[in-house]
């Protein structure tokens, strides 16, 4: 189904053409003054300059070609030259019924035929997921689901950090602690020698320890550098130990992502790009882009007009080892070969903005992807604690994601304690509600901004919260159940009988725009706004009308149809936010 803005833009553009003006002036937007009209077109203002005529006159002649159309209740000109459009109730109803029958529920399939790789999550081997990994997982999952709803072939890749300096440090420290392990012998033989099981507690503790130690202990630092080189050369023993550590990490990371309903198509890591490093160097050399700087191999990526200095990107360190940017560049080659994507979208915190500027420029300069490949990075802000500083545990430490989820679940369970609407064990419902509160609390913000994590507020049944949205869905569930309307049944909407319905209908129709906006801005806040607008419009509609006791069967049926469509539209928006719903609460 085409989205309403495109349909209206088509009609108004035609009218501009018919009146003798450039049809490109007919762009329609949502009204800035909803009390006056639903949509507007401002094209008569620029047209006035081009055609040297008063804007009101131009608006008037465009409007003369739009009169008496069944889509509009009113089209009028407003000073200084706006064209104000109000849809007719008949047209609103026909769109609702068309949405209801559409397999995509009115979401335009603008991504159809296109492939995007979405790089999010970004965990690191041998480090537990912590609070800093939350936003990438949550926002990335939502962007991926939304892209799919638009028809994209959207591929999620976790891009594990597993091949750089930290793993040299980790393995070097293992060697200090377990010098007797066979993997450290020069004559290690994978066919005979065994790598012991990795103890997760030790694994989680070892990297920060080793990292701190390398700052004071020069000998250890040198040893760990050599270990990175050995690892990247896949030295037997070292490489086998690394594999074991990685398997252990992947398993524990997967469990946490599962709890967040975050899932990836590929669990590739930096190490998987290793096979493309030689080709990367070759292609950069061929293009004459690589040069030496202080022993390292670098590519210049600064551009005229840069507001901040963009330093050269380091592709090989002086000891020949690969680093973060090398992996990202080699991964681009890999993705281009495997998927030939139309876009690669990355979600990390904004401290990596410069890194991605460097990588994208280098990739385009070297022609690793076609010029029009949409390489995009969303650098999001920080989640702060109530004091406005980055969120910390009570004793000032970094909270693991596991404990964080447990804390949210616990608070949600406490909130549901006295609810009589949930029979039996409330743990799973509490988890669904807790995650809704958490995810909505995060994503309703402009992602580039910092925000304050306020669990009490997020769990409130009132206001713009995930909890309120789930609650709204449960209210609709109850209406449909009481009326005997099955969730799959969607009675035809027969008309608009009250103002509240019109507001709700428009909120549902407009929500179809938010999917494209989410992908174009990498910002699910558009979905959050739509879901909230639908929920609050539903509250108004429900307050004004007694659906279940209505005696006019046509009216009642139409209202049930609208309630059912509201429910489906909300569940779809929530699903794209990675938020599940509960039956009752
Ligand atoms: N592992 C990285 C980190 O902890 C994030 C990876 C983001 N993705 C990427 N392609 N660089 O900072």
Short mmCIF file of N, CA and C in Angstrom, two decimals, residues 247 255 274 557:
data_model
loop_
_atom_site.label_atom_id
_atom_site.label_comp_id
_atom_site.label_asym_id
_atom_site.label_seq_id
_atom_site.Cartn_x
_atom_site.Cartn_y
_atom_site.Cartn_z
N UNK A 247 34.29 -19.44 22.06
CA UNK A 247 33.08 -20.27 22.20
C UNK A 247 32.38 -20.00 23.53
N UNK A 255 23.01 -15.89 25.64
CA UNK A 255 21.98 -16.01 26.68
C UNK A 255 21.40 -14.65 27.06
N UNK A 274 39.59 -11.50 8.71
CA UNK A 274 41.02 -11.69 8.56
C UNK A 274 41.40 -12.18 7.16
N UNK A 557 -20.20 -2.61 15.58
CA UNK A 557 -19.30 -3.42 14.77
C UNK A 557 -18.14 -2.61 14.22
#
